[in-house]
Amino acid sequence: MKLNKIAICLAIAGCATAHAADVEEDSKKSVERIEVTGSSIKRTSLEGDLPITVISKSDIDAAGISSAEQLMLQLNIGSNSNDGLGSNTGIVGGDERGNNGASSANLRQQGAGSTLVLLNGRRIASHGLKGASVDLNSIPFAAIERVEVLRDGASAVYGTDAIGGVINFILKKDYQGIQLNAFTDVTEAGGGNINRFSVLAGTGDLNTDGYNVMGTLSYKKANILRGSDRDFTNTFQPQRGLSPDTRGGPFASINNRGDGDNPDSGNYNLIGTGLIDPNNFDAEGNPYANNVLNVLALPGQPGCESIEGMGVDTGALWNRENETHSCAWDYPRAAVLQQPVESIDFVSRATFKLDEDTELFAEVIGSEVTSKKIFEPNQITPWSIGSAGYYPSTGSSYNYIVDALSDYYGADQLNIGAPIAYRWRCMECGEREIETTTTSYKLQLGMEGVIGDWDYKAGVSRSSNEAESELGGGYHYTDLLAQAIGSGVVNPFLLPGETQTQAGMDALQAASAAGTVLYGGETTLTQIDASISGDTDFELGLGGDTIMVATGIDLRREAYKFNGDRRAADERPAIYGAPFDNGNELDDVHRDIKAIFVEALIPVVDSLEINLAARYDHYSGFGGTTNPKIGVKYQPFEELLFRGAYSTGFRAPSFNQLFNGVSEQPYTGSDLADPAVCPNGIVDSSNPSCQPISPVLVYGGKEDLGPEESKQSSFGFVWAPSSEFSLNLDWWEIITEGTIQTPDRQDLLENYDTFSSNFVRDAQGNLVAIDMRYINAGERNTSGIEMGMQINGELGAGLWDINFNGSYLIEDKKKLLDSVPFGDNLVGTHSRGNIPLRWKHTLAFNYTKGDWRHNVTQVYRDSYLDEVPAGLQSGAISMSELDNYNPMVSSYLVYNYSVSYSGFDNIGLTFGIKNLFDRDPPFTAHQNDYSPGAAFDPRVADPRGRAYTLNAEYRF
């Protein structure tokens, strides 16, 4: 097949050290046809008719990238989402529990479940806890040869979860000799260092010996980076709209309780239902009632700042204007910015050449990844650990508290002798730790070869991913914790310089629940696949080349199981704050998928090529679905190519969405009426039929949940007027219908006619339950433009090239019902899931001269509208009081530099500087409880700062 200027220029773009003359010379030779991600038809890699990004091992090394998760952050089409370890450092449960230990790929804002991750072109088991997406930490990154990213839906070729795109990690398959590799990534400011060591060895020449056996073993350790290691994580910045929203500090705050002035009540406490502030008044002249206060903040006391990490509480930012003597603690700063992760992985492959046209191979891949989620110590209150946990009048600090309160509020407001209700951050309890160990393996047998003019391949594989989360420090048995505080042995009111007694520390140690298994899960994937492709020797007779076709089958079983608390059912004392998930235990669930696909590459005329594909999938429990795809490549001139595609897809619900345990929670409000007779379920006291009701709310999995259905479209062009320059631009759109979502109760009430089946009634017609489980509803539209440019030339005795890649997001809109209009365009706004940035780009300059190669890369992430502080939204605090508030999060721009030297025999060296100008992440005032990061967002920016990398390779 003829190679043109576009093919030549694209080849240069994929290989920075190539030169136009070399490629033009190569184009005169026969070029091996290979299978490219996104198609089952083999073609030359130079044709460039698919929107694919190819990232070579040298590109990865030059960028100082040491993990698949870091690679995803560099991709412009990757979503800025909560799918990585850096964005999941806090406590999670339910659907989010799978983020323990897992990092997932998420392309084009479509979610991890709609992005297909392949290893050597084939599927692998998803994460054992997540159950819905592949764990990138289990990818043997040191063995990677290249990564191919298909920027297009590929359900017609690969199946249901290829809506957002496909990422194919391609490992080394044939090696002779021994190679040692050492990599280090050291931050200038300290903390968060990363080290990796690997060995690669192989023997046997396929052509002369008829076999090759190779293996690689890699060990990597990423050290912890704490929030306290970086100054920008300070959340005591009220003038910018940011303040920590907690009164649970290392020196405890004092709380009121309902009925707290009644000596016969279990809530009887020192300040009763609150204290009247004698010196502070609201706008109407009424004194504030202090319901939560801290004696350190009272006049004459040491002050909030006297305790490390504490400061004055800016309650108005959180709609708490009446707390005039309150302290807060900077709990977001206590978070971990980079989890400590330790991994070891192994890859072995044996390939045998049975004859000139047939190869047989066996592949074994295994890994063990241990990650430790570490976050702030528990906040303890007596109403959460039990009434036995009130601080007693016999406690050593009780009189100090009484005296301080009496001096300011007056002793007549106090219930002296009553215990103290408090909010305490138990620093002596230690940071909360959840350690997750994930073990995975894949066994693959395969055969591939040529029969006449036809290429074939077949394989059978078994892969598994098993993960288990275990409690570390910071978790305690509830009853023992309450006893330790309620007896006065443990003191929540330690002044600066004071420490817990030995008896107090012994009591906390005795209450520790470290070592208890939270939960564990395992996914397995068993697959048989086979395909054949080749040239039909048939042409349409209109001037085009011959038609090429491919067809194949894909048979697989996906299985999942989940285990909760492993302790015996009658020996499970409560552990305070532990996020158990026993209600969602699954013994073993599975589904079988049978698929057949066909693909044809039809050169209509010399300048027009059509690619047709269709796939039929039959899912047990869902039935069958057919997803077609049509792609067109039109090249009116040698220098200009147009391409476009349209396809459909569907995504089956995850096992969690189908089979999570069903739970019922009573509705305790008094503002709900039957929406069948009362519009929007609004209570009307004058209407006997619209009186308050108390149905139960039903949550959990839903076995009759249907799949999401999607339509993907794209259109673009490539212009290459010479071998020194090319420009590509592609528009894309994804429309998803029947999106899987948890309904909002108000949406159900306001659309009763549509969701009447969600309102469960008894035989008499009374509303007894509201089904809040997952539904298929509404639509989501996402669209954008991706662009790239490559320029190359000669400078002095060396070669240079510039590569530009950018992604512009046009639209991200959702609606719950087909009958209602779309909501606002979310592009360029803060979100608690994905942050849909309007614009992202990467600009790289490479210069190669002799044995030296230099690389400078610019990485840009656009600004976006920040989340508005709750107090500013409600008017509790005015814009004039925030003299440094900016509703926009600034853009993020960093430069990376690397230099490689290959002048030593058998030695390769690459030195790099990441974040060359040591730029801090942009400030954001988003609410820390619902989005990751403390005054910054790890979904957008790297908190490590300037870092130095060294990659050394020795071959012998």
mmCIF file of N, CA and C in Angstrom, residues 773-828:
data_model
loop_
_atom_site.group_PDB
_atom_site.id
_atom_site.type_symbol
_atom_site.label_atom_id
_atom_site.label_comp_id
_atom_site.label_asym_id
_atom_site.label_seq_id
_atom_site.Cartn_x
_atom_site.Cartn_y
_atom_site.Cartn_z
ATOM 1 N N ARG A 773 -33.147 3.170 44.637
ATOM 2 C CA ARG A 773 -32.054 2.445 43.996
ATOM 3 C C ARG A 773 -31.780 3.006 42.594
ATOM 4 N N TYR A 774 -30.762 2.468 41.970
ATOM 5 C CA TYR A 774 -30.335 2.968 40.655
ATOM 6 C C TYR A 774 -31.478 2.934 39.651
ATOM 7 N N ILE A 775 -31.457 3.884 38.746
ATOM 8 C CA ILE A 775 -32.413 3.922 37.654
ATOM 9 C C ILE A 775 -31.674 4.186 36.342
ATOM 10 N N ASN A 776 -32.316 3.817 35.250
ATOM 11 C CA ASN A 776 -31.865 4.241 33.920
ATOM 12 C C ASN A 776 -32.728 5.417 33.507
ATOM 13 N N ALA A 777 -32.133 6.569 33.401
ATOM 14 C CA ALA A 777 -32.942 7.758 33.088
ATOM 15 C C ALA A 777 -32.077 8.820 32.437
ATOM 16 N N GLY A 778 -32.748 9.630 31.637
ATOM 17 C CA GLY A 778 -32.120 10.835 31.129
ATOM 18 C C GLY A 778 -31.083 10.606 30.056
ATOM 19 N N GLU A 779 -30.289 11.622 29.870
ATOM 20 C CA GLU A 779 -29.328 11.646 28.774
ATOM 21 C C GLU A 779 -28.146 12.521 29.164
ATOM 22 N N ARG A 780 -27.015 12.201 28.592
ATOM 23 C CA ARG A 780 -25.813 13.009 28.792
ATOM 24 C C ARG A 780 -25.141 13.224 27.450
ATOM 25 N N ASN A 781 -24.821 14.474 27.154
ATOM 26 C CA ASN A 781 -24.128 14.831 25.911
ATOM 27 C C ASN A 781 -22.760 15.415 26.241
ATOM 28 N N THR A 782 -21.743 14.859 25.642
ATOM 29 C CA THR A 782 -20.379 15.343 25.821
ATOM 30 C C THR A 782 -19.747 15.497 24.449
ATOM 31 N N SER A 783 -19.061 16.602 24.236
ATOM 32 C CA SER A 783 -18.414 16.805 22.935
ATOM 33 C C SER A 783 -17.148 17.638 23.118
ATOM 34 N N GLY A 784 -16.272 17.546 22.137
ATOM 35 C CA GLY A 784 -15.033 18.296 22.219
ATOM 36 C C GLY A 784 -14.250 18.247 20.926
ATOM 37 N N ILE A 785 -13.105 18.879 20.942
ATOM 38 C CA ILE A 785 -12.199 18.914 19.796
ATOM 39 C C ILE A 785 -10.808 18.540 20.289
ATOM 40 N N GLU A 786 -10.145 17.679 19.548
ATOM 41 C CA GLU A 786 -8.759 17.325 19.842
ATOM 42 C C GLU A 786 -7.894 17.722 18.661
ATOM 43 N N MET A 787 -6.755 18.255 18.967
ATOM 44 C CA MET A 787 -5.890 18.749 17.892
ATOM 45 C C MET A 787 -4.434 18.427 18.175
ATOM 46 N N GLY A 788 -3.674 18.352 17.101
ATOM 47 C CA GLY A 788 -2.254 18.087 17.238
ATOM 48 C C GLY A 788 -1.479 18.717 16.098
ATOM 49 N N MET A 789 -0.216 18.960 16.353
ATOM 50 C CA MET A 789 0.652 19.547 15.326
ATOM 51 C C MET A 789 2.059 19.021 15.534
ATOM 52 N N GLN A 790 2.718 18.705 14.428
ATOM 53 C CA GLN A 790 4.100 18.237 14.479
ATOM 54 C C GLN A 790 4.937 19.017 13.471
ATOM 55 N N ILE A 791 6.087 19.494 13.941
ATOM 56 C CA ILE A 791 7.040 20.202 13.082
ATOM 57 C C ILE A 791 8.421 19.620 13.364
ATOM 58 N N ASN A 792 9.244 19.450 12.348
ATOM 59 C CA ASN A 792 10.590 18.954 12.573
ATOM 60 C C ASN A 792 11.543 19.565 11.560
ATOM 61 N N GLY A 793 12.804 19.502 11.872
ATOM 62 C CA GLY A 793 13.805 20.043 10.967
ATOM 63 C C GLY A 793 15.205 19.801 11.485
ATOM 64 N N GLU A 794 16.180 20.447 10.840
ATOM 65 C CA GLU A 794 17.581 20.324 11.223
ATOM 66 C C GLU A 794 18.060 21.619 11.846
ATOM 67 N N LEU A 795 18.931 21.484 12.839
ATOM 68 C CA LEU A 795 19.545 22.641 13.488
ATOM 69 C C LEU A 795 20.985 22.279 13.793
ATOM 70 N N GLY A 796 21.905 22.972 13.124
ATOM 71 C CA GLY A 796 23.301 22.610 13.265
ATOM 72 C C GLY A 796 23.498 21.195 12.744
ATOM 73 N N ALA A 797 24.123 20.364 13.552
ATOM 74 C CA ALA A 797 24.321 18.965 13.159
ATOM 75 C C ALA A 797 23.275 18.062 13.798
ATOM 76 N N GLY A 798 22.249 18.664 14.375
ATOM 77 C CA GLY A 798 21.241 17.871 15.064
ATOM 78 C C GLY A 798 19.868 17.996 14.431
ATOM 79 N N LEU A 799 18.912 17.245 14.990
ATOM 80 C CA LEU A 799 17.532 17.227 14.533
ATOM 81 C C LEU A 799 16.634 17.739 15.650
ATOM 82 N N TRP A 800 15.616 18.497 15.286
ATOM 83 C CA TRP A 800 14.668 18.998 16.277
ATOM 84 C C TRP A 800 13.250 18.688 15.821
ATOM 85 N N ASP A 801 12.360 18.594 16.777
ATOM 86 C CA ASP A 801 10.950 18.462 16.444
ATOM 87 C C ASP A 801 10.111 19.068 17.562
ATOM 88 N N ILE A 802 8.960 19.550 17.195
ATOM 89 C CA ILE A 802 7.985 20.119 18.128
ATOM 90 C C ILE A 802 6.687 19.342 17.968
ATOM 91 N N ASN A 803 6.150 18.876 19.090
ATOM 92 C CA ASN A 803 4.887 18.142 19.083
ATOM 93 C C ASN A 803 3.898 18.863 19.987
ATOM 94 N N PHE A 804 2.755 19.171 19.428
ATOM 95 C CA PHE A 804 1.697 19.850 20.187
ATOM 96 C C PHE A 804 0.453 18.973 20.197
ATOM 97 N N ASN A 805 -0.163 18.837 21.373
ATOM 98 C CA ASN A 805 -1.398 18.082 21.498
ATOM 99 C C ASN A 805 -2.319 18.811 22.452
ATOM 100 N N GLY A 806 -3.557 19.050 22.015
ATOM 101 C CA GLY A 806 -4.492 19.792 22.849
ATOM 102 C C GLY A 806 -5.881 19.185 22.816
ATOM 103 N N SER A 807 -6.648 19.442 23.866
ATOM 104 C CA SER A 807 -8.021 18.944 23.973
ATOM 105 C C SER A 807 -8.915 20.084 24.443
ATOM 106 N N TYR A 808 -9.956 20.361 23.656
ATOM 107 C CA TYR A 808 -10.904 21.431 23.965
ATOM 108 C C TYR A 808 -12.276 20.798 24.194
ATOM 109 N N LEU A 809 -12.808 20.951 25.398
ATOM 110 C CA LEU A 809 -14.100 20.376 25.739
ATOM 111 C C LEU A 809 -15.181 21.410 25.462
ATOM 112 N N ILE A 810 -16.119 21.055 24.592
ATOM 113 C CA ILE A 810 -17.170 21.983 24.188
ATOM 114 C C ILE A 810 -18.357 21.927 25.123
ATOM 115 N N GLU A 811 -18.795 20.712 25.429
ATOM 116 C CA GLU A 811 -20.068 20.571 26.130
ATOM 117 C C GLU A 811 -20.058 19.349 27.039
ATOM 118 N N ASP A 812 -20.656 19.504 28.191
ATOM 119 C CA ASP A 812 -20.919 18.379 29.095
ATOM 120 C C ASP A 812 -22.230 18.691 29.802
ATOM 121 N N LYS A 813 -23.332 18.166 29.271
ATOM 122 C CA LYS A 813 -24.669 18.484 29.768
ATOM 123 C C LYS A 813 -25.411 17.207 30.126
ATOM 124 N N LYS A 814 -26.307 17.334 31.105
ATOM 125 C CA LYS A 814 -27.091 16.193 31.551
ATOM 126 C C LYS A 814 -28.551 16.602 31.721
ATOM 127 N N LYS A 815 -29.424 15.596 31.638
ATOM 128 C CA LYS A 815 -30.820 15.809 32.009
ATOM 129 C C LYS A 815 -31.371 14.498 32.546
ATOM 130 N N LEU A 816 -32.302 14.618 33.498
ATOM 131 C CA LEU A 816 -32.851 13.436 34.141
ATOM 132 C C LEU A 816 -33.897 12.758 33.271
ATOM 133 N N LEU A 817 -34.692 13.550 32.552
ATOM 134 C CA LEU A 817 -35.784 13.017 31.750
ATOM 135 C C LEU A 817 -35.679 13.499 30.314
ATOM 136 N N ASP A 818 -36.178 12.681 29.397
ATOM 137 C CA ASP A 818 -36.192 13.095 27.999
ATOM 138 C C ASP A 818 -37.098 14.300 27.787
ATOM 139 N N SER A 819 -38.102 14.467 28.667
ATOM 140 C CA SER A 819 -39.096 15.527 28.491
ATOM 141 C C SER A 819 -38.668 16.869 29.063
ATOM 142 N N VAL A 820 -37.511 16.923 29.718
ATOM 143 C CA VAL A 820 -37.066 18.186 30.317
ATOM 144 C C VAL A 820 -35.832 18.672 29.582
ATOM 145 N N PRO A 821 -35.553 19.963 29.631
ATOM 146 C CA PRO A 821 -34.357 20.482 28.951
ATOM 147 C C PRO A 821 -33.082 20.071 29.682
ATOM 148 N N PHE A 822 -31.969 20.173 28.977
ATOM 149 C CA PHE A 822 -30.678 19.888 29.585
ATOM 150 C C PHE A 822 -30.362 20.931 30.655
ATOM 151 N N GLY A 823 -29.582 20.507 31.635
ATOM 152 C CA GLY A 823 -29.080 21.441 32.624
ATOM 153 C C GLY A 823 -27.960 22.284 32.049
ATOM 154 N N ASP A 824 -27.345 23.079 32.911
ATOM 155 C CA ASP A 824 -26.262 23.961 32.477
ATOM 156 C C ASP A 824 -25.082 23.159 31.937
ATOM 157 N N ASN A 825 -24.352 23.783 31.037
ATOM 158 C CA ASN A 825 -23.110 23.201 30.547
ATOM 159 C C ASN A 825 -22.095 23.212 31.689
ATOM 160 N N LEU A 826 -21.587 22.029 32.063
ATOM 161 C CA LEU A 826 -20.697 21.903 33.215
ATOM 162 C C LEU A 826 -19.233 22.165 32.880
ATOM 163 N N VAL A 827 -18.926 22.378 31.615
ATOM 164 C CA VAL A 827 -17.535 22.587 31.212
ATOM 165 C C VAL A 827 -16.987 23.841 31.878
ATOM 166 N N GLY A 828 -15.806 23.721 32.457
ATOM 167 C CA GLY A 828 -15.163 24.866 33.100
ATOM 168 C C GLY A 828 -15.677 25.165 34.481
#
